[in-house]
Coordinates of C-alpha atoms and ligand atoms in Angstrom, one line a residue:
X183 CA -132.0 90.3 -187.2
X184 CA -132.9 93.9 -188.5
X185 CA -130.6 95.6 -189.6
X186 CA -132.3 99.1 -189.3
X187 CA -133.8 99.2 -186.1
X188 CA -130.8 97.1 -184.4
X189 CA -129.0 99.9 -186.0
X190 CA -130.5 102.6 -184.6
X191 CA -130.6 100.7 -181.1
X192 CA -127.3 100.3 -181.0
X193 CA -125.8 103.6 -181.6
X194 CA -129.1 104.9 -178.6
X195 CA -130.7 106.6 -181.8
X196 CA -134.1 104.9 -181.9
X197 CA -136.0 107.5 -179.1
X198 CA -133.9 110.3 -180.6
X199 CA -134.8 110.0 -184.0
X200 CA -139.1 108.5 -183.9
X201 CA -140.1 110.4 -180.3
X202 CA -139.4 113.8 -182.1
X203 CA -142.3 115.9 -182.6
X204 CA -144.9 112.9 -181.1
X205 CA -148.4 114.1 -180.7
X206 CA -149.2 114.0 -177.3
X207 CA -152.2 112.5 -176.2
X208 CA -152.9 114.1 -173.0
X209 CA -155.7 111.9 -171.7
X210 CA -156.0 108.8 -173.0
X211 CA -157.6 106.8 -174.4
X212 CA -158.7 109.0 -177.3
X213 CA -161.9 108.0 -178.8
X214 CA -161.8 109.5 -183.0
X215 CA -165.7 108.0 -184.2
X216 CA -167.6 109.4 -187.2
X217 CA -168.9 107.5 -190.1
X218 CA -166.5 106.4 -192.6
X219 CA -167.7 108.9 -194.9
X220 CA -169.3 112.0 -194.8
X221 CA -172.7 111.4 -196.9
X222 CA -174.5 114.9 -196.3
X223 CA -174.2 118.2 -194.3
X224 CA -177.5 117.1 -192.7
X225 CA -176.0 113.4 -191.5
X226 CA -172.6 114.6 -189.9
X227 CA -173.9 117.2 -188.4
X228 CA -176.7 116.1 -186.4
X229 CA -174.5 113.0 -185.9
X230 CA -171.4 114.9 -184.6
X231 CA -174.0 116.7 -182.0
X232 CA -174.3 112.5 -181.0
X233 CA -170.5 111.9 -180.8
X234 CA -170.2 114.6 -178.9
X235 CA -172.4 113.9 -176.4
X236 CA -171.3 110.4 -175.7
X237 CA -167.9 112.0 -174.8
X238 CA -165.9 111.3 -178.3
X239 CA -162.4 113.1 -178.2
X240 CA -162.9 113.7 -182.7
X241 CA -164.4 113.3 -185.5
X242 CA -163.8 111.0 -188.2
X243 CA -165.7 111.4 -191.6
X244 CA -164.2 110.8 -195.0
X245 CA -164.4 113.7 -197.7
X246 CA -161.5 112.1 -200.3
X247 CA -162.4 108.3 -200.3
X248 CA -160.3 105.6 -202.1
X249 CA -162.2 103.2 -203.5
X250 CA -161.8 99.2 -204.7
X251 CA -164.5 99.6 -207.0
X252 CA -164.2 103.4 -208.3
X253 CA -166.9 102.9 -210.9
X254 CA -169.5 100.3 -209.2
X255 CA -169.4 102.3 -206.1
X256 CA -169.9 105.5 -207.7
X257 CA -173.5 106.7 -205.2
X258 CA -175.7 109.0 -207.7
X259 CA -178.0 111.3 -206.0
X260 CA -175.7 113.1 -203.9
X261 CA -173.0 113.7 -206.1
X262 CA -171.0 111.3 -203.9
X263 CA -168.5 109.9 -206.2
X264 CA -165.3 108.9 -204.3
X265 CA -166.7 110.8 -201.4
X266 CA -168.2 114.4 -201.3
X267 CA -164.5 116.1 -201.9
X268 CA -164.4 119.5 -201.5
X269 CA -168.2 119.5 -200.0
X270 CA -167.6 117.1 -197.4
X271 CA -164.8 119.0 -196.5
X272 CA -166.9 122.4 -196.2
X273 CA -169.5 119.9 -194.1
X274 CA -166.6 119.1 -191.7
X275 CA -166.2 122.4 -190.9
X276 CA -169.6 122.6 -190.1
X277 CA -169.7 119.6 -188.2
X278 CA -166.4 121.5 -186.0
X279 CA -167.8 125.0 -185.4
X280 CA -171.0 123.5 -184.0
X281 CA -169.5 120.9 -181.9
X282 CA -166.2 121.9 -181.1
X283 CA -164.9 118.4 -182.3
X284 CA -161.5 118.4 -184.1
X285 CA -161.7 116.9 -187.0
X286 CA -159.8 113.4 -188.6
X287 CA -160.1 113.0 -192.5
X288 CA -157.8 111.5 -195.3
X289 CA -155.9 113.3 -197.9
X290 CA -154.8 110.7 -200.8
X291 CA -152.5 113.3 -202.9
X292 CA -150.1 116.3 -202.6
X293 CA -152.8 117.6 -204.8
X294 CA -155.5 117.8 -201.8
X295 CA -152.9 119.7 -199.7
X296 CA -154.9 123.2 -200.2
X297 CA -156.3 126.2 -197.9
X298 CA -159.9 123.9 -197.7
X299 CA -158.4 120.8 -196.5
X300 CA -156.4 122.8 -194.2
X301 CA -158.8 124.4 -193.0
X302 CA -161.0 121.5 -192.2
X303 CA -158.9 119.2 -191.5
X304 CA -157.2 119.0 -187.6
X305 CA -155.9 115.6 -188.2
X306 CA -154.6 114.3 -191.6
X307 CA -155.4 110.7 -192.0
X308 CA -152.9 109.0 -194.4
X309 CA -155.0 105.9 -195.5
X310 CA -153.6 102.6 -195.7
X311 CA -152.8 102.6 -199.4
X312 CA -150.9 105.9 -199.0
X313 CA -148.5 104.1 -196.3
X314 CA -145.4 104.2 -198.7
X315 CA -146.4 107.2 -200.3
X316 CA -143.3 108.8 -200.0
X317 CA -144.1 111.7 -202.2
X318 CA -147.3 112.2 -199.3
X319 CA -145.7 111.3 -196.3
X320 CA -142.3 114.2 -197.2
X321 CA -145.1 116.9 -197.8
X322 CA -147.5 116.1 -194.8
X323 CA -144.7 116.1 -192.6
X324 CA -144.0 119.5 -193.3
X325 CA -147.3 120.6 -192.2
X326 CA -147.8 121.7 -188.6
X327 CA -150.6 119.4 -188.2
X328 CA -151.3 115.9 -186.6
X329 CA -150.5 113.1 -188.6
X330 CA -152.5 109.6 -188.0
X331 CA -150.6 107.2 -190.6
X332 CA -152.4 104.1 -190.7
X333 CA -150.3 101.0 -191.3
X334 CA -150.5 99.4 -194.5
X335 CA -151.7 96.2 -194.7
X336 CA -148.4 94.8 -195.7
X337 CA -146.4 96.6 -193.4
X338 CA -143.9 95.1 -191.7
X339 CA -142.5 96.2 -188.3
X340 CA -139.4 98.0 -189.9
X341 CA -141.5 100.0 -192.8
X342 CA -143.7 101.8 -190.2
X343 CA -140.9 102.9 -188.5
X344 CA -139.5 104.1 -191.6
X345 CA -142.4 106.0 -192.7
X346 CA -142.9 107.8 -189.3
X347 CA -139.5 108.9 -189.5
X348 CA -139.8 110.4 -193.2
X349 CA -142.8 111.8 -191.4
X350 CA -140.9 113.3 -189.0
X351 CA -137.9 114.6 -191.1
X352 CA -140.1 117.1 -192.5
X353 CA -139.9 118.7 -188.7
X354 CA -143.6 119.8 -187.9
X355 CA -146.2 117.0 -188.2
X356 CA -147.0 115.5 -184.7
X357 CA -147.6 111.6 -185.7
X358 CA -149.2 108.8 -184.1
X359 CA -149.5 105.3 -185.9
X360 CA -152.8 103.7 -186.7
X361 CA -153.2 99.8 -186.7
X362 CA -156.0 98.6 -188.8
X363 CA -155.3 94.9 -189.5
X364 CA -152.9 93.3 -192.0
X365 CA -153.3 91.0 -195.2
X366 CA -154.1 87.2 -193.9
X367 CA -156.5 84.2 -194.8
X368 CA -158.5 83.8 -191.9
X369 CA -159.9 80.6 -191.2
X370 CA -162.9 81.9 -190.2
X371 CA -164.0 84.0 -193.3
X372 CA -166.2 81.3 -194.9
X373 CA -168.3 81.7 -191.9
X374 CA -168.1 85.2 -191.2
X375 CA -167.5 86.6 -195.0
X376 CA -167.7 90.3 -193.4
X377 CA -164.2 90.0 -192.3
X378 CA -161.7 91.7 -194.8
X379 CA -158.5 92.1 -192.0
X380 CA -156.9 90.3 -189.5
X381 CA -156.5 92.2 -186.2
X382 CA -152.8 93.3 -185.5
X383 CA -153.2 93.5 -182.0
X384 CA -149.5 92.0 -180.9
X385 CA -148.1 95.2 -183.4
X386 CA -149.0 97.0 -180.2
X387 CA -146.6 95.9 -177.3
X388 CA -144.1 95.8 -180.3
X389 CA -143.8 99.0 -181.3
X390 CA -144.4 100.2 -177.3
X391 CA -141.3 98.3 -177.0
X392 CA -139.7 100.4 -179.1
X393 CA -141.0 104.0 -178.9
X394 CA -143.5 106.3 -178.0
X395 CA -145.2 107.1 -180.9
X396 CA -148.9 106.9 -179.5
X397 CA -150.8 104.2 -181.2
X398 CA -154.5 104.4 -182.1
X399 CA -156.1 101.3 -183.0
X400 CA -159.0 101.1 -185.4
X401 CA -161.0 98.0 -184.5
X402 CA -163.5 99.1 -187.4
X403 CA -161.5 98.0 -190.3
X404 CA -158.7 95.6 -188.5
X405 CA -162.4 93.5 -188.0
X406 CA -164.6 94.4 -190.8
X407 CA -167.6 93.2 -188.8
X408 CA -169.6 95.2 -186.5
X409 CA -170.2 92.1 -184.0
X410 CA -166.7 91.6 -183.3
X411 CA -165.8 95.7 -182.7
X412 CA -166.3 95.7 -179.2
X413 CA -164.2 92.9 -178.6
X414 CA -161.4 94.1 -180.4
X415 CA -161.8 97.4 -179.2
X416 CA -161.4 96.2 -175.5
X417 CA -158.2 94.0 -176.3
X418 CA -156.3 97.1 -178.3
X419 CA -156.8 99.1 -175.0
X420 CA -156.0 96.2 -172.6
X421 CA -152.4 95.8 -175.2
X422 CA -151.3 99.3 -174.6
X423 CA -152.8 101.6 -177.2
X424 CA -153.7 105.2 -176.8
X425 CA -156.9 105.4 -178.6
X426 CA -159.8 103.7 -180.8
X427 CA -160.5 105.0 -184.3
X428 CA -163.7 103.7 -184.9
X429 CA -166.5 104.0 -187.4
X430 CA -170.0 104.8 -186.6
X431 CA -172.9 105.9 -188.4
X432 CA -176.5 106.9 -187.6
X433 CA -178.2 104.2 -189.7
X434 CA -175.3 101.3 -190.0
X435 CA -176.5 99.1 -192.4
X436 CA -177.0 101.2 -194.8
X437 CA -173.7 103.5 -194.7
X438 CA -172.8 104.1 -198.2
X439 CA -169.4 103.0 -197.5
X440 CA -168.3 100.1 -195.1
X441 CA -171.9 99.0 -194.2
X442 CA -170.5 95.7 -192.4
X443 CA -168.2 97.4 -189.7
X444 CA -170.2 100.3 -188.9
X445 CA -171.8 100.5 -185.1
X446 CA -174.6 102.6 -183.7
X447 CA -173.8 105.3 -181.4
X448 CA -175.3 103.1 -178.3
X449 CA -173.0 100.8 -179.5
X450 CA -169.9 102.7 -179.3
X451 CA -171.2 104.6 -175.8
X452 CA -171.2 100.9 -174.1
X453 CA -167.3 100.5 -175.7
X454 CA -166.3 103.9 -174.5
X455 CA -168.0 102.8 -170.6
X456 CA -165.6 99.5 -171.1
X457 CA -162.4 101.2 -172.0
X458 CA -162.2 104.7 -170.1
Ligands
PEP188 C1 -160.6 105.0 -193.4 O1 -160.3 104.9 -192.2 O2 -161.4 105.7 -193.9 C2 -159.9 104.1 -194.4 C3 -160.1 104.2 -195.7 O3 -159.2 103.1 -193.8 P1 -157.9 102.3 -194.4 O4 -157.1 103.4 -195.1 O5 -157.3 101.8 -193.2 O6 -158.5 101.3 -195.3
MN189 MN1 -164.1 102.9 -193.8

């Protein structure tokens, strides 16, 4: 048995110490879309005018992307290397002062921390590789900002609590977990070689169980395969979680990052009639 959280049940400490400084999700579920990343001023704006008209709570768009494949994804003629950085940051805002939409993007480094990400940035995304990021996680939680830290695709049951609470020690960040599916083999992949994740749907009731953290689900990369979003989407709301984070883009297929998971906006306006 765990020795952490039976710890903390034990001596009544668990609410106390991970419901502190939760951010409240008033009306749930809430819907974050946007494309993965941001690709031009011209693309996330016109497309946020979309999200927002279907009735998306925020926007998602990446400025600061990690990539597998640093060099071989480098995407020439827009100076997208990584993402747009700094400009995709500056398009964000944009994207926010016409539409109103707070905005969801990652920061991968105490480095990014500066008056331009805050600024643009409502929601700080802590990506899945930045899970254990200790260094990250102490300085974000510092920040009187939302926090959406996605689980790493290792993460056991015990390490996300952990991380939320180093999260929360820092006494300002308002966090909510992100699921995004975990490290498996799945038996399908030869068939559908799209798939990357394998859905964590059962982490829901779990961590429900144990606090109220609110949990968006992100049936985008937990799938890696636009056909099966929908689905997955409808069975993270039917387990319990607050909100979807998933990726959209106004020309899916050819979305310079994630091609495979990306859904149209008609897409994502049929998911949002099935779960609100
Ligand atoms: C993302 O949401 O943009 C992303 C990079 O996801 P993850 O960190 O879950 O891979
Ligand atoms: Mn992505």
């Amino acid at each position: 048995m765990n020795s952490y959280i039976e710890q903390l049940k034990k001596d009544g400490k668990l609410n106390k110490v991970l419901n502190k400084h939760q951010w409240q999700i008033s009306n749930p579920p809430y819907i974050i879309s946007g494309p993965c990343s941001v690709e031009s001023e011209d693309m996330i704006v016109k497309f946020a005018h979309k999200l927002k008209s279907v009735g998306v709570d925020a926007l998602r768009g990446g400025a600061y992307k990690p990539c597998t494949y640093p060099i071989t994804k480098t995407v020439g003629n827009n100076g997208w290397k990584e993402g747009l950085r700094e400009r995709g940051l500056k398009f964000l805002i944009t994207a926010r002062e016409e539409t109103g939409l707070p905005i969801v993007s990652e920061i991968m480094d105490v480095r990014q921390i500066d008056t331009l990400s805050m600024d643009a940035i409502d929601t700080i995304q802590v990506g899945t590789r930045n899970f254990q990021n200790y260094t990250l996680l102490d300085e974000l939680g510092t920040l009187d900002k939302n926090v959406l830290l996605k689980r790493g695709t290792w993460g056991t049951i015990d390490e996300i609590l952990g991380a939320v609470e180093r999260l929360l020690v820092g006494g300002k960040a308002r966090v909510a977990i992100c699921l995004r599916g975990v490290v498996g083999a799945p038996s399908y992949r030869h068939v559908f070689p799209q798939i990357r994740w394998t859905p964590d749907i059962m982490m829901i009731p779990a961590l429900k169980e144990l606090c109220n953290i609110p949990i968006i689900y992100d049936p985008s990369h937990s799938t890696g395969y636009r056909n099966f979003v929908p689905a997955i989407s409808k069975a993270a709301i039917a387990a319990g979680a607050d909100g979807l984070a998933i990726e959209s883009h106004p020309d899916p297929a050819n979305s310079i990052s994630d091609p495979d998971q990306a859904i149209t906006i008609g897409t994502l306006s049929e998911i949002m009639e099935s779960v609100l």
